[in-house]
XYZ file of C-alpha atoms in Angstrom:
735
model
C 167.308 12.408 22.274
C 171.392 12.243 23.493
C 171.429 8.657 22.050
C 170.624 10.407 18.360
C 172.775 12.906 18.921
C 176.021 10.323 19.288
C 174.737 8.562 16.213
C 174.957 11.163 14.452
C 178.417 12.077 15.497
C 179.554 8.472 15.431
C 178.186 8.065 11.595
C 179.557 11.514 10.036
C 183.418 10.509 12.425
C 182.965 6.804 10.331
C 182.591 8.751 7.020
C 185.502 10.396 7.591
C 187.157 7.021 6.989
C 184.942 4.757 5.113
C 182.675 4.406 2.904
C 178.927 5.172 3.250
C 178.093 1.679 3.793
C 180.488 0.678 6.017
C 179.744 4.358 7.962
C 175.959 2.467 8.313
C 176.532 -0.892 9.293
C 179.544 0.195 11.824
C 177.165 3.009 13.280
C 174.017 0.771 13.434
C 176.556 -1.721 15.791
C 177.267 0.559 17.842
C 173.697 1.948 18.030
C 172.097 -1.555 18.843
C 175.275 -3.197 21.049
C 174.065 -4.785 23.963
C 177.085 -3.786 26.062
C 175.726 -0.460 26.410
C 173.153 -1.119 28.079
C 174.697 -0.202 31.687
C 175.942 3.084 30.086
C 172.723 4.075 28.778
C 170.003 2.833 31.670
C 172.290 3.359 35.190
C 172.667 7.042 36.428
C 176.018 6.717 37.037
C 176.513 5.545 32.987
C 175.501 8.906 31.741
C 178.961 10.367 32.346
C 179.906 7.747 29.830
C 177.147 9.421 27.213
C 177.760 13.173 28.256
C 182.127 12.479 27.655
C 181.212 10.870 24.067
C 179.426 13.495 22.769
C 182.193 15.844 24.042
C 184.974 13.068 22.852
C 183.157 13.316 18.823
C 182.822 16.742 18.975
C 185.992 17.040 19.577
C 187.225 14.691 17.557
C 185.135 15.762 14.556
C 186.061 19.592 14.907
C 189.523 18.334 14.614
C 189.794 16.326 11.378
C 186.924 18.937 9.908
C 189.166 21.561 10.085
C 192.843 20.129 9.883
C 193.066 20.989 6.341
C 190.129 23.686 5.678
C 192.829 26.499 5.880
C 190.194 28.627 7.553
C 191.466 28.383 10.979
C 195.232 27.770 12.693
C 196.738 25.534 14.443
C 196.357 27.366 17.801
C 192.309 27.790 17.257
C 192.213 24.166 16.070
C 193.799 22.731 18.842
C 192.276 25.603 21.047
C 189.164 24.820 20.283
C 189.286 21.039 20.541
C 190.968 21.213 24.380
C 188.272 23.416 25.014
C 185.906 20.254 24.347
C 188.147 17.742 25.650
C 188.186 19.382 29.021
C 184.683 19.632 28.911
C 184.391 15.740 28.366
C 186.903 15.562 31.155
C 184.477 17.447 33.529
C 182.201 14.363 33.033
C 184.634 11.149 32.756
C 188.533 11.107 32.461
C 188.567 9.446 29.157
C 187.068 12.478 27.306
C 190.635 13.787 27.391
C 192.148 10.640 25.437
C 190.589 12.476 22.393
C 193.693 14.895 22.515
C 195.684 11.670 21.874
C 193.515 10.620 19.223
C 194.136 13.707 17.240
C 197.732 13.518 18.164
C 197.905 10.390 16.228
C 195.221 11.143 13.512
C 197.785 14.355 12.880
C 200.941 12.012 12.510
C 199.225 9.354 10.413
C 197.707 11.921 7.889
C 200.557 13.747 6.099
C 199.133 14.971 2.155
C 201.609 12.756 0.147
C 202.845 15.658 -1.764
C 203.895 17.772 1.119
C 205.365 14.477 2.713
C 207.756 14.497 -0.289
C 209.049 18.379 0.340
C 208.930 17.602 3.937
C 211.960 15.232 2.926
C 213.668 17.360 1.119
C 213.756 20.464 3.416
C 215.103 17.800 6.103
C 217.742 16.422 3.341
C 218.982 20.050 3.143
C 219.184 20.474 6.476
C 216.114 22.327 7.235
C 212.714 21.736 8.899
C 209.591 22.400 6.408
C 206.622 24.826 7.241
C 204.602 21.182 7.284
C 206.463 19.436 9.479
C 206.912 22.735 11.731
C 202.800 22.594 11.400
C 202.708 19.233 12.602
C 205.244 19.367 15.868
C 203.368 22.457 17.127
C 200.120 21.039 16.838
C 201.004 17.552 18.690
C 202.392 20.018 21.023
C 200.015 21.833 21.690
C 197.502 19.027 21.769
C 199.686 17.339 24.496
C 200.384 20.427 26.606
C 196.804 20.605 26.829
C 196.430 16.985 27.775
C 199.457 17.577 30.261
C 197.685 20.739 31.555
C 194.423 19.644 32.166
C 195.628 16.236 34.073
C 197.966 19.545 36.363
C 194.435 20.838 37.240
C 192.822 17.724 37.774
C 195.533 16.904 40.419
C 195.483 20.098 41.735
C 191.832 20.345 42.275
C 191.759 16.832 44.044
C 194.720 17.554 46.172
C 197.278 15.425 47.590
C 194.638 12.611 47.621
C 195.007 12.159 43.419
C 194.153 8.658 42.720
C 190.603 7.740 45.025
C 191.713 4.509 47.171
C 189.021 1.466 46.938
C 189.225 -1.556 48.931
C 190.667 -5.035 48.004
C 187.210 -6.437 47.106
C 186.519 -3.717 44.669
C 189.533 -4.450 42.860
C 191.155 -7.605 44.113
C 194.345 -7.968 41.318
C 194.999 -4.063 42.815
C 196.386 -5.418 45.940
C 197.985 -8.856 44.848
C 201.688 -9.626 44.467
C 203.720 -9.721 41.525
C 203.335 -11.382 39.146
C 199.434 -12.350 39.839
C 198.617 -8.482 39.396
C 200.151 -8.105 35.969
C 198.816 -11.657 34.370
C 195.540 -10.977 35.654
C 195.744 -7.134 34.427
C 196.634 -8.312 31.412
C 193.906 -11.209 30.950
C 191.519 -8.712 31.953
C 191.923 -7.124 28.483
C 191.108 -10.368 26.694
C 187.927 -10.123 28.854
C 186.999 -6.927 27.832
C 187.914 -7.681 24.002
C 185.116 -10.953 24.229
C 182.676 -8.574 26.053
C 182.503 -6.915 22.560
C 183.029 -9.584 20.396
C 180.359 -12.187 22.555
C 178.222 -9.325 24.651
C 176.377 -12.677 26.002
C 177.039 -13.110 29.286
C 176.572 -9.368 30.775
C 176.601 -8.475 34.802
C 176.048 -5.329 36.438
C 178.815 -5.745 38.921
C 182.355 -7.476 38.115
C 183.597 -6.556 41.275
C 185.263 -8.742 44.114
C 185.961 -12.344 42.913
C 183.681 -12.576 39.879
C 186.787 -12.766 37.728
C 189.371 -14.827 40.145
C 192.760 -14.095 39.863
C 195.751 -15.948 37.413
C 197.825 -16.982 40.291
C 200.478 -18.370 37.814
C 202.226 -18.740 33.954
C 200.333 -22.537 33.759
C 196.727 -20.500 34.340
C 194.720 -21.807 30.626
C 193.678 -18.422 30.821
C 197.049 -16.799 29.864
C 196.335 -18.111 26.433
C 193.287 -15.525 26.001
C 196.164 -13.031 26.800
C 198.178 -14.065 24.197
C 195.598 -14.802 21.156
C 194.426 -11.130 22.478
C 197.903 -9.328 22.311
C 197.990 -11.563 18.946
C 195.478 -9.683 17.344
C 197.155 -6.493 18.239
C 200.093 -6.936 16.962
C 198.265 -8.582 13.744
C 197.045 -5.087 13.241
C 199.506 -3.540 13.920
C 201.669 -5.320 11.356
C 198.352 -5.573 9.002
C 198.768 -1.286 8.998
C 202.057 -0.852 6.569
C 200.455 -3.443 4.480
C 197.013 -1.737 3.529
C 196.632 1.574 1.181
C 197.126 4.972 2.536
C 193.043 5.661 3.100
C 192.861 1.839 4.806
C 195.644 2.268 6.746
C 194.048 5.558 8.047
C 191.041 4.091 8.699
C 192.378 0.848 11.159
C 194.805 3.176 12.608
C 192.084 5.336 13.693
C 189.816 2.677 14.599
C 192.535 0.722 17.027
C 193.071 4.592 18.087
C 189.535 4.884 18.806
C 189.531 1.311 20.633
C 192.466 1.539 22.907
C 193.675 4.725 23.946
C 189.793 6.093 25.663
C 190.086 2.611 27.565
C 193.854 3.109 29.358
C 192.197 4.894 32.211
C 190.418 1.922 32.681
C 192.848 -0.663 31.660
C 194.998 -0.277 35.519
C 198.394 0.298 33.776
C 198.554 4.126 35.314
C 196.832 3.218 38.170
C 194.269 0.703 39.876
C 190.484 1.333 39.414
C 187.621 0.766 41.591
C 186.460 -2.302 39.276
C 187.393 -5.562 37.785
C 185.554 -5.172 34.681
C 182.400 -2.299 34.150
C 181.156 -2.216 30.981
C 180.177 1.165 30.932
C 183.920 1.908 30.000
C 184.039 -0.027 26.728
C 181.374 2.811 25.261
C 183.523 4.653 23.341
C 186.326 1.903 22.804
C 183.331 -0.372 21.279
C 183.136 2.746 18.589
C 186.405 1.742 17.670
C 185.693 -1.763 17.266
C 182.392 -1.371 15.286
C 184.682 0.183 12.717
C 186.960 -2.641 12.653
C 184.035 -5.027 12.511
C 182.339 -2.787 9.734
C 185.924 -2.712 7.636
C 185.698 -6.443 7.825
C 182.247 -6.841 6.763
C 183.344 -3.852 4.093
C 185.749 -6.171 2.250
C 183.770 -9.111 2.117
C 180.441 -7.271 0.742
C 182.860 -6.027 -2.123
C 183.671 -9.551 -3.391
C 180.737 -10.462 -5.756
C 180.825 -13.913 -4.447
C 180.861 -13.000 -0.581
C 178.084 -10.527 -0.826
C 174.805 -11.985 0.123
C 177.014 -14.214 2.970
C 177.827 -10.552 3.872
C 173.858 -9.179 3.804
C 172.751 -11.862 5.593
C 175.635 -12.206 8.571
C 175.197 -8.228 9.155
C 171.748 -8.503 9.151
C 171.868 -11.501 11.371
C 173.982 -9.873 14.021
C 172.057 -6.901 13.780
C 169.154 -8.916 15.114
C 170.685 -11.036 17.574
C 172.345 -7.486 19.034
C 168.607 -5.915 18.895
C 167.443 -8.697 20.694
C 170.115 -8.823 23.320
C 169.737 -5.529 24.087
C 166.077 -5.335 24.349
C 166.401 -8.124 26.712
C 168.705 -6.306 28.799
C 166.953 -3.056 29.317
C 164.200 -5.677 30.557
C 167.174 -6.556 33.305
C 167.765 -2.701 34.294
C 163.602 -2.296 34.098
C 163.642 -2.963 38.352
C 166.913 -3.877 40.863
C 165.182 -7.172 41.491
C 165.403 -8.319 38.084
C 168.836 -6.460 37.419
C 170.506 -8.484 40.113
C 168.407 -11.669 39.157
C 170.107 -11.428 35.828
C 173.310 -10.432 37.422
C 172.989 -13.741 39.752
C 172.185 -15.679 36.630
C 175.912 -15.007 34.845
C 177.786 -14.207 38.057
C 177.823 -16.159 41.204
C 181.069 -15.537 42.755
C 180.697 -12.030 43.208
C 179.489 -11.318 47.379
C 178.295 -8.149 46.621
C 175.516 -9.295 44.143
C 174.115 -11.029 46.650
C 174.179 -8.368 49.427
C 172.606 -6.129 46.912
C 169.968 -9.053 46.154
C 169.312 -8.904 49.645
C 168.952 -5.236 50.217
C 166.546 -5.173 47.821
C 164.122 -8.401 49.104
C 165.058 -6.319 52.662
C 163.296 -3.218 50.713
C 160.491 -5.686 49.380
C 159.965 -6.478 53.330
C 160.951 -10.698 52.378
C 163.729 -10.265 55.604
C 163.485 -13.801 55.971
C 164.274 -14.326 52.064
C 167.312 -11.660 52.375
C 169.001 -13.711 55.059
C 169.364 -16.651 52.821
C 171.166 -14.414 50.510
C 173.410 -12.677 53.086
C 174.517 -16.213 54.267
C 175.541 -16.613 50.544
C 177.656 -13.099 50.762
C 179.663 -14.556 53.838
C 179.892 -17.964 52.788
C 181.449 -16.748 49.605
C 183.944 -13.469 50.877
C 184.195 -14.409 55.061
C 186.197 -11.604 55.138
C 184.227 -8.819 53.529
C 182.819 -7.117 56.826
C 179.466 -6.151 54.542
C 177.833 -9.046 54.601
C 177.960 -9.403 58.423
C 176.516 -5.988 58.501
C 173.508 -6.545 56.405
C 173.008 -9.985 58.473
C 173.195 -8.476 61.601
C 170.972 -5.444 60.578
C 168.186 -8.211 59.407
C 168.693 -10.229 62.768
C 168.151 -6.801 64.421
C 165.110 -5.987 62.583
C 163.824 -9.302 63.123
C 164.334 -9.258 66.859
C 166.954 -11.624 67.026
C 169.235 -10.022 69.069
C 171.232 -12.384 69.911
C 171.833 -13.563 66.434
C 172.676 -9.819 65.419
C 175.160 -9.220 68.261
C 177.183 -12.529 67.760
C 177.090 -11.817 63.654
C 178.702 -8.387 64.322
C 181.140 -9.911 67.081
C 182.180 -12.487 64.157
C 182.871 -9.345 61.453
C 184.917 -7.388 64.456
C 186.926 -10.035 65.083
C 187.878 -9.650 60.968
C 189.205 -6.277 62.205
C 193.321 -5.866 63.278
C 194.189 -4.490 66.901
C 194.315 -0.806 66.621
C 198.070 -0.730 67.372
C 198.718 -3.082 64.472
C 196.578 -1.081 62.090
C 198.349 2.239 62.885
C 201.354 -0.392 61.930
C 200.481 -1.375 58.674
C 198.881 2.098 57.391
C 195.783 0.430 57.290
C 192.705 2.873 56.249
C 189.276 1.334 57.535
C 186.431 2.912 55.573
C 183.302 4.383 57.484
C 181.341 1.646 55.923
C 183.227 -1.468 57.661
C 183.381 0.918 60.928
C 179.481 1.048 60.879
C 179.898 -2.170 62.645
C 180.983 -1.293 65.825
C 178.090 1.264 65.679
C 175.752 -0.895 65.280
C 176.850 -3.588 67.766
C 176.880 -0.726 69.908
C 173.401 0.615 69.274
C 172.620 -3.412 69.957
C 174.240 -3.345 73.061
C 173.137 0.024 74.713
C 169.879 -1.016 73.963
C 170.206 -2.497 77.773
C 171.343 -0.007 80.135
C 173.313 -1.952 82.010
C 175.568 -2.937 79.144
C 175.979 0.849 78.430
C 179.831 0.867 79.347
C 180.297 -1.916 76.822
C 178.651 0.434 73.853
C 181.117 3.059 75.117
C 184.185 0.670 75.064
C 183.103 -0.086 71.362
C 182.555 3.357 70.389
C 186.110 4.542 71.610
C 187.583 1.475 70.004
C 185.947 2.916 66.421
C 187.299 6.320 67.282
C 191.015 4.518 67.399
C 190.547 2.979 64.618
C 189.781 5.716 62.769
C 190.261 9.368 64.628
C 187.817 11.687 62.323
C 185.259 9.046 62.163
C 182.213 11.547 63.043
C 179.292 9.040 63.921
C 181.315 7.524 66.297
C 182.025 10.488 68.536
C 177.769 11.351 68.014
C 177.102 8.659 68.871
C 179.049 7.889 71.785
C 177.963 11.429 73.137
C 174.366 9.516 72.774
C 175.605 6.490 75.606
C 177.126 8.816 77.503
C 173.969 10.966 77.724
C 172.174 7.959 78.994
C 174.964 7.529 80.972
C 174.214 11.174 82.752
C 178.266 12.180 81.993
C 176.826 15.016 80.149
C 179.873 16.820 80.171
C 182.214 13.975 78.540
C 178.805 13.937 76.014
C 179.511 17.617 75.271
C 183.216 17.216 74.528
C 182.099 14.362 72.005
C 180.057 16.534 70.292
C 182.628 19.473 70.119
C 185.317 17.039 68.978
C 182.986 15.736 66.124
C 182.503 19.108 65.389
C 186.376 19.884 64.464
C 185.702 17.657 61.480
C 182.614 17.799 60.412
C 181.131 21.410 61.053
C 178.646 20.641 58.565
C 176.364 18.554 60.227
C 173.170 19.608 61.573
C 173.084 16.271 63.677
C 176.277 17.107 65.571
C 174.541 21.077 66.433
C 171.428 19.340 67.244
C 172.558 17.225 70.077
C 175.126 19.331 71.326
C 172.173 21.700 72.236
C 170.218 19.162 73.642
C 173.460 18.827 75.902
C 173.072 22.576 76.493
C 169.368 22.298 76.922
C 169.670 19.801 79.398
C 172.004 22.000 81.500
C 169.480 24.914 81.543
C 171.836 26.854 78.862
C 168.910 27.928 76.818
C 170.501 30.299 75.045
C 173.498 28.889 74.282
C 171.413 25.576 73.055
C 168.696 27.921 70.784
C 172.220 29.484 69.084
C 172.932 25.723 68.329
C 170.047 24.742 67.017
C 169.507 27.911 64.913
C 173.101 26.877 63.295
C 171.441 23.671 62.793
C 168.787 24.881 60.546
C 171.138 27.208 58.829
C 172.716 24.273 57.496
C 169.953 22.397 56.962
C 166.714 24.231 57.365
C 164.576 21.591 57.247
C 166.282 19.511 59.954
C 162.513 18.292 61.942
C 164.391 17.641 65.237
C 165.807 21.166 65.312
C 162.764 22.783 64.405
C 160.819 21.143 67.386
C 163.104 21.205 69.669
C 164.068 25.044 69.302
C 160.294 25.537 69.578
C 159.796 23.280 72.654
C 162.633 25.388 74.474
C 161.288 28.864 73.436
C 157.834 28.179 74.298
C 159.024 26.064 77.801
C 161.782 29.075 78.849
C 159.413 31.646 78.221
C 160.925 33.699 75.412
C 158.270 35.463 74.591
C 159.964 38.100 72.020
C 159.868 34.579 70.253
C 156.758 32.608 70.557
C 155.751 33.084 67.240
C 159.405 31.836 65.692
C 158.163 28.727 68.129
C 154.980 28.314 66.464
C 156.642 29.165 62.497
C 158.642 26.557 62.909
C 156.343 23.656 64.180
C 153.753 24.489 61.206
C 156.357 24.517 59.195
C 157.184 20.928 59.959
C 153.284 20.699 59.122
C 153.353 22.106 56.002
C 156.065 19.408 55.382
C 153.851 16.766 56.144
C 156.366 15.490 58.736
C 154.553 16.160 61.717
C 154.450 14.072 64.589
C 151.711 13.602 67.969
C 154.762 15.871 69.447
C 154.316 18.748 67.036
C 150.713 19.284 67.553
C 150.735 18.520 70.929
C 152.934 21.840 71.592
C 151.483 23.315 69.011
C 147.814 22.933 71.083
C 149.476 23.562 74.274
C 150.601 26.753 72.759
C 147.202 27.465 71.886
C 146.005 27.149 75.268
C 148.987 29.986 76.610
C 147.136 32.135 74.363
C 143.524 31.434 74.650
C 142.862 30.189 71.758
C 141.146 27.151 73.039
C 139.137 25.640 69.487
C 142.629 25.858 68.177
C 143.738 24.108 71.135
C 141.095 21.630 70.589
C 141.741 20.997 67.128
C 145.388 20.597 67.773
C 145.336 17.873 69.872
C 142.235 15.901 68.107
C 145.093 15.932 65.359
C 147.968 14.580 67.724
C 145.674 11.632 68.056
C 144.967 10.831 64.900
C 148.733 10.719 65.051
C 149.174 8.443 68.056
C 145.487 7.353 69.586
C 147.175 6.386 72.516
C 148.924 9.678 73.348
C 148.700 9.945 77.080
C 149.567 13.870 76.987
C 146.729 14.485 74.074
C 144.095 12.302 75.899
C 144.748 13.920 79.371
C 145.231 17.920 78.170
C 141.783 16.970 75.889
C 140.205 15.865 78.795
C 141.188 18.598 80.879
C 140.723 21.639 78.237
C 136.696 19.910 78.000
C 136.150 19.521 81.268
C 137.034 23.316 82.265
C 134.534 24.115 79.229
C 132.029 22.081 81.589
C 131.721 19.671 78.580
C 132.161 16.766 80.887
C 130.830 13.937 78.921
C 133.144 14.618 76.016
C 135.795 14.595 78.928
C 134.999 11.491 80.299
C 135.668 9.764 76.556
C 138.785 10.824 76.896
C 139.660 9.955 80.076
C 138.467 6.353 79.463
C 140.568 6.012 76.281
C 143.428 7.658 78.532
C 142.886 5.285 81.484
C 142.100 1.941 78.567
C 145.591 2.352 77.325
C 147.376 4.037 80.278
C 145.746 2.578 83.537
C 148.137 3.994 85.940
C 147.776 8.089 84.457
C 147.455 9.810 87.838
C 146.189 12.580 86.769
C 143.841 11.306 84.575
C 142.376 9.042 88.049
C 142.039 12.272 89.639
C 140.351 14.598 86.768
C 137.739 11.580 86.692
C 137.124 11.607 90.145
C 136.827 15.249 90.353
C 134.355 15.034 87.413
C 132.353 12.498 89.457
C 132.510 14.424 92.663
C 132.021 17.969 91.839
C 129.554 17.134 88.262
C 127.854 13.701 88.329
C 127.975 13.325 92.374
C 129.113 9.897 91.943
C 131.239 9.339 94.994
C 132.134 5.861 94.854
C 133.702 5.876 91.015
C 135.550 8.730 92.917
C 136.566 6.538 95.468
C 137.491 3.973 93.427
C 139.798 6.100 91.662
C 141.470 7.871 94.495
C 142.159 4.492 95.654
C 143.708 3.574 92.786
C 146.120 6.629 92.679
C 147.327 5.424 96.099
C 148.351 2.377 94.696
C 150.395 3.595 92.620
C 151.410 6.500 95.202
C 151.039 6.058 98.762
C 151.472 10.010 99.632
C 149.786 11.460 96.627
C 148.347 14.872 98.232
C 145.651 15.152 96.176
C 144.187 11.729 96.322
C 144.884 11.502 99.726
C 142.861 14.730 100.825
C 140.383 14.703 97.551
C 139.272 11.126 99.726
C 139.122 12.781 102.567
C 136.746 15.709 101.265
C 134.680 12.423 100.242
C 133.823 10.988 104.097
C 133.391 14.773 104.890
C 130.662 14.386 101.895
C 129.001 11.282 103.090
C 129.070 13.048 106.592
C 131.189 10.343 107.971
C 133.334 12.937 110.173
C 134.849 10.462 112.462
C 136.386 9.137 108.944
C 137.444 12.284 107.723
C 139.107 13.494 110.551
C 141.405 10.284 110.926
C 141.734 10.893 107.208
C 142.735 14.383 107.418
C 144.999 13.923 110.210
C 147.168 11.227 108.452
C 147.377 13.383 105.335
C 148.728 16.246 107.283
C 151.524 13.666 108.908
C 152.586 13.261 105.644
C 152.199 16.507 104.592
C 152.580 18.971 107.086
C 153.754 22.445 105.250
C 150.172 22.472 103.037
C 147.968 25.054 105.160
C 144.319 23.729 104.046
C 144.835 20.257 104.996
C 145.122 21.960 108.390
C 142.381 24.638 107.803
C 140.015 21.642 106.873
C 141.112 18.987 109.903
C 140.227 22.198 111.688
C 136.886 22.387 110.722
C 136.141 18.701 110.995
C 137.396 18.988 114.125
C 134.906 21.663 115.003
C 132.179 19.714 114.037
C 132.951 16.928 115.534
C 133.158 18.778 118.966
C 129.995 20.996 118.335
C 127.825 18.353 116.265
C 127.335 17.606 113.034
C 124.394 20.497 112.297
C 127.271 22.811 112.945
C 129.384 23.604 110.286
C 132.478 26.081 110.347
C 133.504 26.636 106.783
C 133.005 24.636 103.559
C 135.293 22.398 102.230
C 135.845 21.401 98.497
C 137.602 18.910 96.414
C 140.550 20.511 94.585
C 141.317 20.415 91.430
C 143.972 19.356 88.936
C 145.734 21.176 87.174
C 147.395 20.064 83.809
């Protein structure tokens, strides 16, 4: 829909300066020009389309009302300025419509009024006609300057965004390389409009090599471009008024909207960008249509003009269709770009990322290595390569890759001396390398040193504080970890992860109320922050905050409702259900936890224990078997299995085997030692039971029932096996 609106507006604009046929040709060329595919298909290009609508509306309004005498200068310039500012909100180049209106105002006098103005000047007076023109130009320029001032005010001290030298290498080059390259890029953009054959979605980095001297042959293209501009300017003065006005407006539309992207006023973050040619291409198509109309008006060339324009339109249509296919997926987009541009390391990195997303990690390595070969001093290639090596568990190669990238950085002191601004993307290297190293607990100090180095390079690098805090927690330096999170909050107090991590630190220190407040702050910033929802619920449940139990349950259920539930969430819901004696719901939650994680030791044990307490021993045995198959050394599971065999199945041999397995893992386990003694008692081997209980009592002298049971056995041995003075029962495990 927006494309149709732009087509109609462009056609109406052309009608102001050309015949109907010429306007139709110009609009048709503009509609099918292949260079527009980036602006139309790319999400970023939507700004170009919206700014084009505002640009055309402003220009058409001004031209239409200029000589209607229905409005005054203030109203016409005011409405035009408002439309220009609306376009500015989408894209800066929309503001250049005010300059185009000024050109129109200056170049479109009425002949009669011009003569009248000259007479007034000869009399030493300023005519009303000239005063009106000066007022309009002044109003338009004032509006433009005011809009620029407000934009700078909103942007703050950083008026122009900072870009790396890889985005626009010429901007970081010295004189005369910078000037020669900037001027050559004008001819490159003109060539894309004239012959849009080799189009590419990204022209940054080394896509277009720098012009390092005056003897570079490409300077001829620059000379040819300026020669055309001079020829067009000279032609203006030879044409009749209507034709002159048409050519002036065409050149204005071609040149003025392109100026913000020309690098002449400030460096931009690209070498060439096809999307910024969207509005300038209107002027280009108008110039082509004017040249075509000259041929069309000549009888001898009429057929040639018709065939030529139809052929050009057909070629453009086919190329546009082909480019639309290129933009269908990221894979086809970067494949087409690499077929045109082999000098851009960014394209190889992007292609590698696409292959990564398709789980073609080995293939992505080829592209990342090629990116590093082309741009060996760009950290991004190393970051991508190291990430893939890490995913493939080739940790040594990943570490070597990150270390190579790290060698590209200046020392912190040298960085400060040169006032080098290191970007967060590049500093991600330190995080990746430190994370890789921190997998080995013996190298946590190395990881900590890397985080400290990253903080030295960029004191406001929040992620470095966040990750360093995590490492300090592993090193049991909780106070320092707390300080790291507090420091990070000074730079970014809207990061829910920081509040969450700080809450974990306070939770470990037993400062539960403060921890809960921090979890709540994280949830205030991001209501669906899953970790804060889960851990705040865990904190409420485990700390016995009875007033907030429903809140804890609601938070866990919110995670479930969002489809982000884990086995831990269902486990906690199951434990809460147990506390409220809702055994059916607890069983359901434990089983859902097992669906998420079939080998969950907590879910398997608690479900078996619940079923055992409900006297559903066969079902309990099934889950205990699963538990011990996945976790053979689960002590409570072995004890529960032994209990069921002793008390319900009367299978003492299996129970004895379970207790012995426990004692191999934990030789002083009180329950296993005592219950093994009970087995000897059940078998009426009182001598063995007495020795067993004596040994157990020596290990656990403060447990009263062991002493009592030992006394019972000794009484039996003293008075005979037929005299039983007490009853011994196996103790039951608890969850």
